Amino acid sequence: MSAPRLAHRLDGIPPTIFSRMSALAASTGSVNLGQGFPDVDGPPEAIAHAVAALEGGANQYAPGIGVPALRQAIARHQQRHYGLELDPDTEVVVTTGCTEAVAAALLGLVDPGDEIVVLEPYYDSYVAMIQMAGGVRRPVTLRAPDYRLDLDELRTAVTPRTRFVLLNSPHNPTGTVLNRAELQAVAELAIEHDLVVITDEVYEHLVFDEHAHVPIATLPGMAERTLSLSSAGKSYSFTGWKVGWATGPAALVGALLAAKQWLTFTSGSPLQPAVAHALDELPDFPRELAADLQERRDLLCAGLDAAGLAVRVPEGTYFATTDVRALGWDDGLAFCLALPERAGVVAIPAQVFYDHQEEGRHLVRWAFCKERPVIAEAMRRLSAAELRA
């Protein structure tokens, strides 16, 4: 037998940076401010419901579309927060986290050669799944230091072959929350060119200061052409549960489900009722979490600034971005690989999230979804280290 080889659909797609940097943190005993997972679990009441479901026999396959209680709770969540009316039987599907929702949406909707406008920097699974689906990405760059959407660049990115916009707001990794004017420009372009918008809104409730998340599906003419994706992982601090969802018109949800049935089919049977309980009975938890995260954001940003790193204070998400050139580094990856030995801290080089790598070569992403003592220790280590190139 000839040596096995990687399928060509995976050519050029490197292993995810998160595995590499988390392994580096573990092997060096460094404080991990790289991967975005919290140190503390979500509400105990939701955990108790998961335990009760386990003990009560919810241990076999759930329906592929998701248990009815959770689909109904998701529909109520969308109505309560955004005024979106959904049929839980045809316009809601439960997924194995938002990562699977993105994968199934692209595999279920994109034909080879279809162009997808995507904001860069981008969550790395977008690139992998667009390529696996045979799509062609058309990146529009959110440029440092403000990371706002350039509307002229957005319009230029659309060609006769463009079929989709893959949107992410609140945006990982920049922390930008797209404002209503930016979203309206996307909406107008989508309507003009008959585009479907796939929108990743996992950080929908984790916004700070005066900023507000506006789902693009709520804008005029957009509900019928938007597939909205989210999850309980970020809003309820259960990233390991991997319970996500997609909502939107039945045709778009059905296309996603047609692909999803051949991925996981279903997962998390005892976790789905617990997430339903959290959405219905613990609606204040995400708001309280956001207020707490805002304080931790400020702690991190103050420490990064004191260490000589020019930091952009994010409007939402778990992450802040710094420019490392002030410390003499032109390459964020080199900085991040040297950081564990120099300071005992791990962060993520942002350049891996760009097609146009020069736009992000000097940028580094830091997670503040950690407990205050962890952030404080990381900042102490940075302040005591020699960080200059």
XYZ file of N, CA and C in Angstrom, residues 46-266:
663
model
N -27.772 25.151 36.275
C -27.787 24.479 34.977
C -27.051 23.142 35.057
N -25.944 23.119 35.804
C -25.210 21.861 35.985
C -26.097 20.831 36.679
N -26.843 21.273 37.687
C -27.738 20.361 38.403
C -28.781 19.782 37.453
N -29.264 20.577 36.514
C -30.230 20.062 35.547
C -29.590 19.035 34.616
N -28.316 19.239 34.278
C -27.625 18.248 33.456
C -27.452 16.943 34.218
N -27.098 17.037 35.489
C -26.949 15.837 36.319
C -28.284 15.097 36.421
N -29.350 15.856 36.644
C -30.676 15.243 36.747
C -31.057 14.552 35.446
N -30.692 15.167 34.315
C -30.994 14.552 33.026
C -30.195 13.263 32.837
N -28.931 13.279 33.258
C -28.111 12.062 33.197
C -28.725 10.946 34.032
N -29.111 11.292 35.240
C -29.663 10.291 36.151
C -31.083 9.896 35.769
N -31.741 10.762 35.018
C -33.123 10.491 34.633
C -33.266 9.741 33.327
N -32.148 9.363 32.717
C -32.222 8.517 31.536
C -32.063 9.208 30.205
N -31.671 10.492 30.203
C -31.495 11.204 28.927
C -30.101 10.923 28.364
N -29.834 9.651 28.094
C -28.488 9.234 27.721
C -28.413 8.554 26.356
N -29.498 8.590 25.615
C -29.510 8.022 24.278
C -29.631 9.162 23.264
N -29.710 8.798 21.998
C -29.750 9.822 20.959
C -30.885 10.824 21.170
N -30.535 12.088 21.077
C -31.563 13.122 20.953
C -31.967 13.221 19.483
N -33.112 13.816 19.169
C -33.454 14.041 17.757
C -32.338 14.825 17.064
N -32.099 14.516 15.805
C -31.029 15.192 15.081
C -31.183 16.700 15.061
N -32.392 17.176 15.048
C -32.647 18.621 15.026
C -32.523 19.250 16.407
N -32.466 18.416 17.462
C -32.383 18.914 18.836
C -33.646 18.595 19.610
N -33.525 18.502 20.942
C -34.702 18.174 21.750
C -35.702 19.327 21.670
N -36.991 19.034 21.679
C -37.991 20.096 21.545
C -37.854 21.200 22.585
N -37.569 20.825 23.843
C -37.490 21.847 24.896
C -36.422 22.882 24.586
N -35.283 22.451 24.058
C -34.216 23.402 23.754
C -34.559 24.234 22.525
N -35.115 23.597 21.495
C -35.491 24.382 20.311
C -36.522 25.446 20.671
N -37.448 25.102 21.539
C -38.444 26.085 21.971
C -37.806 27.194 22.799
N -36.852 26.838 23.649
C -36.170 27.848 24.466
C -35.347 28.780 23.591
N -34.697 28.247 22.563
C -33.927 29.091 21.640
C -34.855 30.060 20.918
N -36.015 29.564 20.475
C -36.977 30.446 19.811
C -37.426 31.554 20.753
N -37.667 31.213 22.019
C -38.070 32.237 22.994
C -36.931 33.231 23.237
N -35.697 32.735 23.278
C -34.534 33.610 23.446
C -34.469 34.632 22.316
N -34.644 34.190 21.085
C -34.565 35.103 19.942
C -35.710 36.113 19.945
N -36.877 35.674 20.395
C -38.000 36.603 20.470
C -37.813 37.603 21.609
N -37.398 37.122 22.755
C -37.254 37.970 23.948
C -36.195 39.045 23.744
N -35.064 38.673 23.186
C -33.957 39.617 23.053
C -34.050 40.476 21.795
N -34.578 39.913 20.697
C -34.451 40.593 19.415
C -35.766 40.754 18.661
N -36.864 40.222 19.207
C -38.138 40.339 18.518
C -38.261 39.461 17.292
N -37.413 38.445 17.169
C -37.467 37.532 16.026
C -38.420 36.379 16.326
N -39.414 36.189 15.487
C -40.398 35.128 15.667
C -39.977 33.910 14.853
N -39.821 32.763 15.510
C -39.325 31.564 14.856
C -40.221 30.372 15.157
N -40.344 29.494 14.190
C -41.014 28.213 14.401
C -39.956 27.222 14.904
N -40.054 26.780 16.160
C -39.006 25.900 16.698
C -38.903 24.558 15.996
N -39.908 24.188 15.220
C -39.881 22.897 14.535
C -39.221 22.962 13.159
N -39.145 24.150 12.569
C -38.585 24.256 11.215
C -37.505 25.316 11.073
N -37.412 26.222 12.047
C -36.489 27.355 11.915
C -35.431 27.400 13.013
N -35.271 26.304 13.732
C -34.269 26.184 14.787
C -33.660 24.786 14.702
N -32.322 24.709 14.775
C -31.645 23.418 14.858
C -30.530 23.526 15.888
N -30.379 22.481 16.697
C -29.324 22.420 17.712
C -28.092 21.784 17.084
N -26.916 22.353 17.377
C -25.666 21.877 16.790
C -24.650 21.565 17.885
N -23.587 20.886 17.507
C -22.503 20.598 18.441
C -21.580 21.818 18.485
N -22.021 22.791 19.228
C -21.298 24.055 19.302
C -21.486 24.874 18.039
N -20.996 26.115 18.086
C -21.109 26.972 16.907
C -20.117 26.552 15.828
N -19.033 25.886 16.216
C -18.075 25.424 15.210
C -18.743 24.454 14.247
N -19.537 23.520 14.759
C -20.261 22.636 13.854
C -21.316 23.407 13.070
N -21.949 24.384 13.693
C -22.951 25.170 12.969
C -22.329 25.851 11.758
N -21.131 26.425 11.932
C -20.431 27.048 10.804
C -20.126 25.995 9.744
N -19.584 24.849 10.173
C -19.224 23.795 9.225
C -20.443 23.316 8.449
N -21.528 23.026 9.145
C -22.716 22.503 8.484
C -23.362 23.545 7.584
N -23.326 24.808 7.990
C -23.886 25.861 7.139
C -23.133 25.937 5.818
N -21.810 25.910 5.889
C -21.018 26.027 4.668
C -21.130 24.769 3.810
N -21.076 23.597 4.437
C -21.195 22.361 3.673
C -22.586 22.196 3.072
N -23.595 22.728 3.766
C -24.967 22.579 3.299
C -25.401 23.601 2.274
N -24.664 24.713 2.165
C -25.109 25.804 1.300
C -24.151 26.140 0.159
N -22.861 25.941 0.367
C -21.859 26.436 -0.584
C -21.564 25.384 -1.646
N -21.640 25.790 -2.909
C -21.214 24.956 -4.027
C -19.791 25.331 -4.422
N -19.035 24.382 -5.015
C -17.680 24.707 -5.462
C -17.680 25.937 -6.375
N -16.761 26.849 -6.056
C -16.643 28.080 -6.830
C -17.422 29.247 -6.279
N -18.385 29.002 -5.392
C -19.113 30.110 -4.771
C -18.159 30.967 -3.952
N -18.318 32.264 -4.054
C -17.485 33.179 -3.274
C -18.198 33.571 -1.987
N -17.408 33.667 -0.919
C -17.924 34.033 0.394
C -17.121 35.226 0.898
N -17.768 36.338 1.120
C -17.120 37.487 1.745
C -16.988 37.201 3.234
N -15.775 37.353 3.761
C -15.531 37.051 5.172
C -14.638 38.131 5.762
N -14.955 38.543 6.983
C -14.145 39.551 7.649
C -12.850 38.918 8.140
N -11.721 39.574 7.840
C -10.462 39.114 8.417
C -9.929 40.185 9.364
N -9.256 39.800 10.443
C -8.921 38.435 10.846
C -10.181 37.624 11.160
N -10.048 36.298 11.069
C -11.196 35.429 11.185
C -10.870 34.261 12.112
N -11.903 33.704 12.713
C -11.763 32.457 13.466
C -11.268 31.389 12.493
N -10.272 30.610 12.898
C -9.562 29.787 11.919
C -10.410 28.682 11.293
N -11.483 28.256 11.931
C -12.311 27.217 11.316
C -13.004 27.715 10.051
N -13.196 29.029 9.914
C -13.846 29.549 8.709
C -13.060 29.157 7.460
N -11.749 29.378 7.508
C -10.904 29.100 6.350
C -10.970 27.618 5.994
N -10.825 26.762 7.016
C -10.839 25.322 6.771
C -12.149 24.884 6.135
N -13.272 25.355 6.657
C -14.554 24.870 6.173
C -14.935 25.471 4.822
N -14.562 26.709 4.562
C -14.802 27.265 3.229
C -14.044 26.442 2.189
N -12.788 26.095 2.513
C -11.992 25.303 1.573
C -12.574 23.902 1.397
N -12.986 23.266 2.491
C -13.558 21.924 2.379
C -14.845 21.926 1.558
N -15.598 23.026 1.642
C -16.845 23.127 0.878
C -16.599 23.497 -0.582
N -15.345 23.849 -0.915
C -15.036 24.237 -2.285
C -15.309 25.693 -2.579
N -15.567 26.478 -1.528
C -15.830 27.891 -1.718
C -14.555 28.698 -1.896
N -14.741 29.946 -2.269
C -13.633 30.883 -2.471
C -13.849 32.058 -1.531
N -12.922 32.274 -0.624
C -13.114 33.367 0.323
C -12.643 34.685 -0.271
N -13.402 35.721 0.064
C -13.087 37.090 -0.355
C -12.952 37.916 0.915
N -11.725 38.012 1.462
C -11.566 38.676 2.754
C -11.708 40.191 2.671
N -12.338 40.745 3.696
C -12.415 42.194 3.903
C -11.766 42.456 5.253
N -10.732 43.275 5.271
C -9.884 43.411 6.453
C -10.401 44.480 7.404
N -10.508 44.092 8.682
C -10.697 45.072 9.766
C -9.296 45.475 10.214
N -8.878 46.681 9.871
C -7.480 47.074 10.047
C -7.215 47.724 11.399
N -6.051 47.362 11.958
C -5.581 48.002 13.180
C -5.323 49.486 12.903
N -5.459 50.350 13.908
C -5.770 50.013 15.305
C -7.256 50.050 15.666
N -8.130 50.510 14.732
C -9.543 50.695 15.085
C -10.407 49.486 14.740
N -10.004 48.704 13.753
C -10.725 47.488 13.362
C -12.181 47.758 12.990
N -12.396 48.808 12.181
C -13.734 49.085 11.691
C -13.894 48.530 10.269
N -15.131 48.330 9.877
C -15.438 47.785 8.556
C -15.309 48.883 7.511
N -14.447 48.666 6.531
C -14.255 49.591 5.422
C -15.344 49.296 4.382
N -16.292 50.208 4.273
C -17.467 49.937 3.432
C -17.104 49.896 1.955
N -16.131 50.709 1.536
C -15.698 50.660 0.130
C -15.046 49.317 -0.181
N -14.212 48.831 0.728
C -13.573 47.530 0.534
C -14.611 46.413 0.526
N -15.634 46.560 1.364
C -16.714 45.573 1.389
C -17.400 45.509 0.037
N -17.736 46.648 -0.519
C -18.439 46.658 -1.808
C -17.558 46.094 -2.926
N -16.267 46.403 -2.874
C -15.344 45.917 -3.903
C -15.192 44.405 -3.849
N -15.360 43.822 -2.658
C -15.173 42.373 -2.497
C -16.249 41.555 -3.186
N -17.408 42.150 -3.442
C -18.529 41.424 -4.035
C -18.381 41.391 -5.553
N -18.454 40.190 -6.125
C -18.376 40.004 -7.574
C -19.614 39.226 -8.028
N -19.771 39.019 -9.323
C -20.916 38.226 -9.785
C -20.938 36.794 -9.255
N -19.801 36.297 -8.759
C -19.752 34.931 -8.236
C -19.999 34.865 -6.722
N -20.179 36.012 -6.099
C -20.389 36.041 -4.649
C -21.806 35.565 -4.317
N -21.889 34.638 -3.343
C -23.181 34.101 -2.930
C -23.469 34.309 -1.443
N -22.417 34.520 -0.648
C -22.589 34.549 0.801
C -21.714 35.616 1.438
N -22.163 36.078 2.612
C -21.328 36.853 3.529
C -21.267 36.055 4.818
N -20.054 35.773 5.283
C -19.859 35.120 6.579
C -19.437 36.200 7.561
N -20.375 36.562 8.424
C -20.202 37.702 9.326
C -19.901 37.193 10.732
N -19.160 37.984 11.491
C -18.886 37.640 12.886
C -18.881 38.929 13.702
N -19.889 39.082 14.537
C -19.957 40.228 15.447
C -20.812 39.833 16.641
N -20.306 40.124 17.862
C -18.999 40.649 18.240
C -17.870 39.791 17.665
N -16.799 40.471 17.255
C -15.814 39.868 16.378
C -14.605 39.323 17.126
N -14.335 38.049 16.853
C -13.129 37.375 17.330
C -12.147 37.307 16.152
N -10.921 37.831 16.281
C -10.224 38.169 17.529
C -10.164 39.639 17.905
N -10.735 40.569 17.124
C -10.452 41.986 17.361
C -11.236 42.593 18.521
N -12.387 41.988 18.870
C -13.249 42.574 19.889
C -14.153 43.668 19.371
N -14.180 43.890 18.059
C -15.068 44.891 17.473
C -16.518 44.415 17.517
N -17.415 45.328 17.868
C -18.852 45.085 17.744
C -19.344 45.962 16.592
N -19.762 45.336 15.509
C -20.213 46.117 14.356
C -21.396 46.987 14.747
N -21.336 48.268 14.348
C -22.414 49.181 14.701
C -23.527 49.105 13.655
N -24.606 49.781 13.945
C -25.782 49.675 13.083
C -25.495 50.157 11.665
N -24.689 51.201 11.520
C -24.373 51.707 10.180
C -23.582 50.672 9.382
N -22.622 50.009 10.022
C -21.847 48.973 9.346
C -22.742 47.802 8.941
N -23.602 47.386 9.848
C -24.508 46.282 9.550
C -25.498 46.655 8.450
N -25.948 47.905 8.459
C -26.873 48.341 7.414
C -26.210 48.288 6.049
N -24.929 48.620 5.979
C -24.202 48.551 4.710
C -24.113 47.109 4.224
N -23.851 46.176 5.145
C -23.827 44.761 4.775
C -25.209 44.335 4.285
N -26.249 44.756 4.994
C -27.613 44.381 4.628
C -27.978 44.904 3.241
N -27.663 46.148 2.968
C -27.988 46.731 1.672
C -27.271 45.986 0.545
N -26.015 45.619 0.804
C -25.249 44.877 -0.202
C -25.850 43.489 -0.412
N -26.256 42.841 0.677
C -26.843 41.506 0.579
C -28.143 41.536 -0.219
N -28.968 42.540 0.034
C -30.238 42.646 -0.681
C -29.994 42.971 -2.154
N -29.078 43.905 -2.413
C -28.790 44.306 -3.792
C -28.288 43.130 -4.636
N -27.440 42.297 -4.044
C -26.801 41.210 -4.804
C -27.401 39.837 -4.494
N -28.493 39.821 -3.748
C -29.183 38.577 -3.404
C -28.246 37.585 -2.719
N -27.582 38.052 -1.663
C -26.637 37.226 -0.912
C -27.286 36.678 0.347
N -26.854 35.497 0.756
C -27.219 34.932 2.049
C -26.143 35.331 3.054
N -26.581 35.778 4.242
C -25.645 36.127 5.316
C -25.657 35.021 6.361
N -24.497 34.451 6.616
C -24.298 33.498 7.700
C -23.577 34.256 8.803
N -24.206 34.373 9.962
C -23.657 35.257 10.991
C -23.376 34.498 12.283
N -22.127 34.558 12.712
C -21.638 33.907 13.923
C -21.749 34.921 15.062
N -22.668 34.635 15.999
C -22.971 35.587 17.070
C -22.732 34.975 18.451
N -21.687 34.133 18.581
C -21.485 33.434 19.850
C -21.214 34.378 21.021
N -20.693 35.563 20.730
C -20.418 36.534 21.802
C -21.533 37.573 21.924
N -22.731 37.220 21.483
C -23.828 38.181 21.383
C -24.112 38.922 22.682
N -23.961 38.272 23.822
C -24.274 38.902 25.100
C -23.050 39.477 25.809
N -21.864 39.266 25.264
C -20.637 39.686 25.943
C -20.102 40.949 25.293
N -20.846 42.041 25.494
C -20.464 43.360 24.981
C -20.345 44.323 26.153
N -19.520 45.366 25.973
C -19.118 46.203 27.095
C -19.417 47.680 26.831
N -19.347 48.432 27.932
C -19.527 49.888 27.885
C -20.863 50.220 27.227
N -20.847 51.162 26.299
C -22.111 51.606 25.695
C -22.464 50.806 24.446
N -21.690 49.808 24.109
C -21.899 49.078 22.870
C -23.071 48.092 23.001
N -23.687 47.806 21.873
C -24.826 46.880 21.851
C -24.707 45.992 20.628
N -25.048 44.733 20.812
C -25.078 43.793 19.691
C -26.407 43.919 18.960
N -26.342 44.134 17.662
C -27.530 44.206 16.811
C -27.470 43.042 15.827
N -28.327 42.036 15.975
C -28.331 40.948 14.983
C -28.742 41.480 13.620
N -27.998 41.119 12.596
C -28.313 41.621 11.261
C -29.669 41.105 10.791
N -30.139 39.992 11.354
C -31.454 39.465 10.968
C -32.588 40.399 11.350
N -32.342 41.344 12.264
C -33.395 42.264 12.687
C -33.525 43.469 11.753
N -32.605 43.650 10.827
C -32.682 44.784 9.911
C -33.684 44.494 8.796
N -34.300 45.533 8.238
C -35.315 45.329 7.198
C -34.790 44.491 6.037
N -35.576 43.497 5.641
C -35.249 42.668 4.499
C -34.232 41.583 4.766
N -33.784 41.427 6.029
C -32.690 40.496 6.298
C -33.122 39.192 6.955
N -34.269 39.149 7.615
C -34.680 37.916 8.295
C -34.777 36.754 7.313
N -35.231 37.042 6.089
C -35.447 35.970 5.125
C -34.169 35.500 4.434
N -33.027 36.190 4.675
C -31.778 35.809 4.005
C -30.627 35.643 4.992
N -30.949 35.470 6.287
C -29.898 35.375 7.304
C -30.012 34.074 8.079
N -28.890 33.379 8.206
C -28.761 32.193 9.045
C -27.907 32.593 10.243
N -28.537 32.644 11.416
C -27.868 33.129 12.629
C -27.371 31.948 13.462
N -26.117 32.021 13.893
C -25.482 30.943 14.647
C -25.035 31.461 16.006
N -25.219 30.633 17.035
C -24.752 31.021 18.367
C -24.609 29.768 19.219
N -24.355 29.963 20.516
C -24.206 28.811 21.411
C -24.312 29.261 22.855
N -24.398 28.262 23.741
C -24.397 28.532 25.178
C -22.984 28.585 25.733
N -21.997 28.192 24.939
C -20.641 28.067 25.440
C -20.084 29.332 26.036
N -20.210 30.456 25.313
C -19.648 31.713 25.784
C -20.602 32.419 26.746
N -21.880 32.498 26.392
C -22.828 33.269 27.199
C -23.046 32.676 28.583
N -22.884 31.342 28.715
C -23.129 30.689 30.000
C -21.888 29.983 30.562
N -20.720 30.242 29.977
C -19.448 29.679 30.473
C -19.466 28.153 30.514
N -19.999 27.554 29.455
C -19.989 26.107 29.301
C -19.360 25.749 27.955
N -18.141 26.189 27.715
C -17.546 25.967 26.399
C -17.380 24.483 26.093
N -17.162 23.655 27.121
C -16.974 22.225 26.902
C -18.249 21.454 26.625
N -19.395 22.060 26.857
C -20.654 21.374 26.575
C -20.909 21.276 25.069
N -20.395 22.236 24.320
C -20.564 22.241 22.866
C -22.031 22.102 22.464
N -22.856 22.996 22.993
C -24.265 23.056 22.608
C -24.491 24.398 21.909
N -24.705 24.334 20.616
C -24.947 25.540 19.836
C -26.241 25.417 19.065
N -26.488 26.419 18.203
C -27.727 26.388 17.428
C -27.634 27.294 16.206
N -28.560 27.049 15.307
C -28.755 27.902 14.139
C -30.228 28.238 14.040
N -30.517 29.478 13.657
C -31.899 29.912 13.480
C -32.004 30.711 12.187
N -33.199 30.688 11.622
C -33.426 31.446 10.398
C -34.524 30.826 9.573
N -34.645 31.216 8.306
C -35.686 30.661 7.439
C -35.550 29.148 7.320
N -36.669 28.481 7.179
C -36.673 27.021 7.144
C -35.767 26.468 6.048
N -35.697 27.128 4.896
C -34.868 26.618 3.798
C -33.391 26.636 4.170
N -32.933 27.702 4.851
C -31.527 27.797 5.248
C -31.223 26.837 6.391
N -32.107 26.782 7.370
C -31.922 25.850 8.485
C -31.936 24.414 7.962
N -32.817 24.123 7.012
C -32.891 22.782 6.441
C -31.621 22.395 5.693
N -31.019 23.349 4.993
C -29.763 23.067 4.291
C -28.658 22.742 5.285
N -28.605 23.509 6.370
C -27.617 23.228 7.418
C -27.846 21.842 8.015
N -29.099 21.527 8.301
C -29.420 20.237 8.906
C -29.093 19.084 7.958
N -29.264 19.312 6.660
C -28.957 18.268 5.687
C -27.493 17.864 5.744
N -26.603 18.833 6.036
C -25.179 18.512 6.202
C -24.890 18.018 7.607
N -25.494 18.630 8.603
C -25.217 18.275 9.993
C -25.549 16.816 10.300
N -26.575 16.277 9.645
C -26.975 14.895 9.933
C -25.863 13.894 9.608
N -24.911 14.313 8.749
C -23.796 13.424 8.399
C -22.519 13.797 9.151
N -22.590 14.775 10.029
C -21.446 15.134 10.869
C -21.621 14.446 12.219
N -22.194 15.133 13.202
C -22.425 14.474 14.492
C -23.766 13.757 14.542
N -24.685 14.105 13.653
C -26.104 13.757 13.728
C -26.718 14.375 14.969
N -26.239 14.007 16.166
C -26.736 14.621 17.393
C -25.675 14.451 18.472
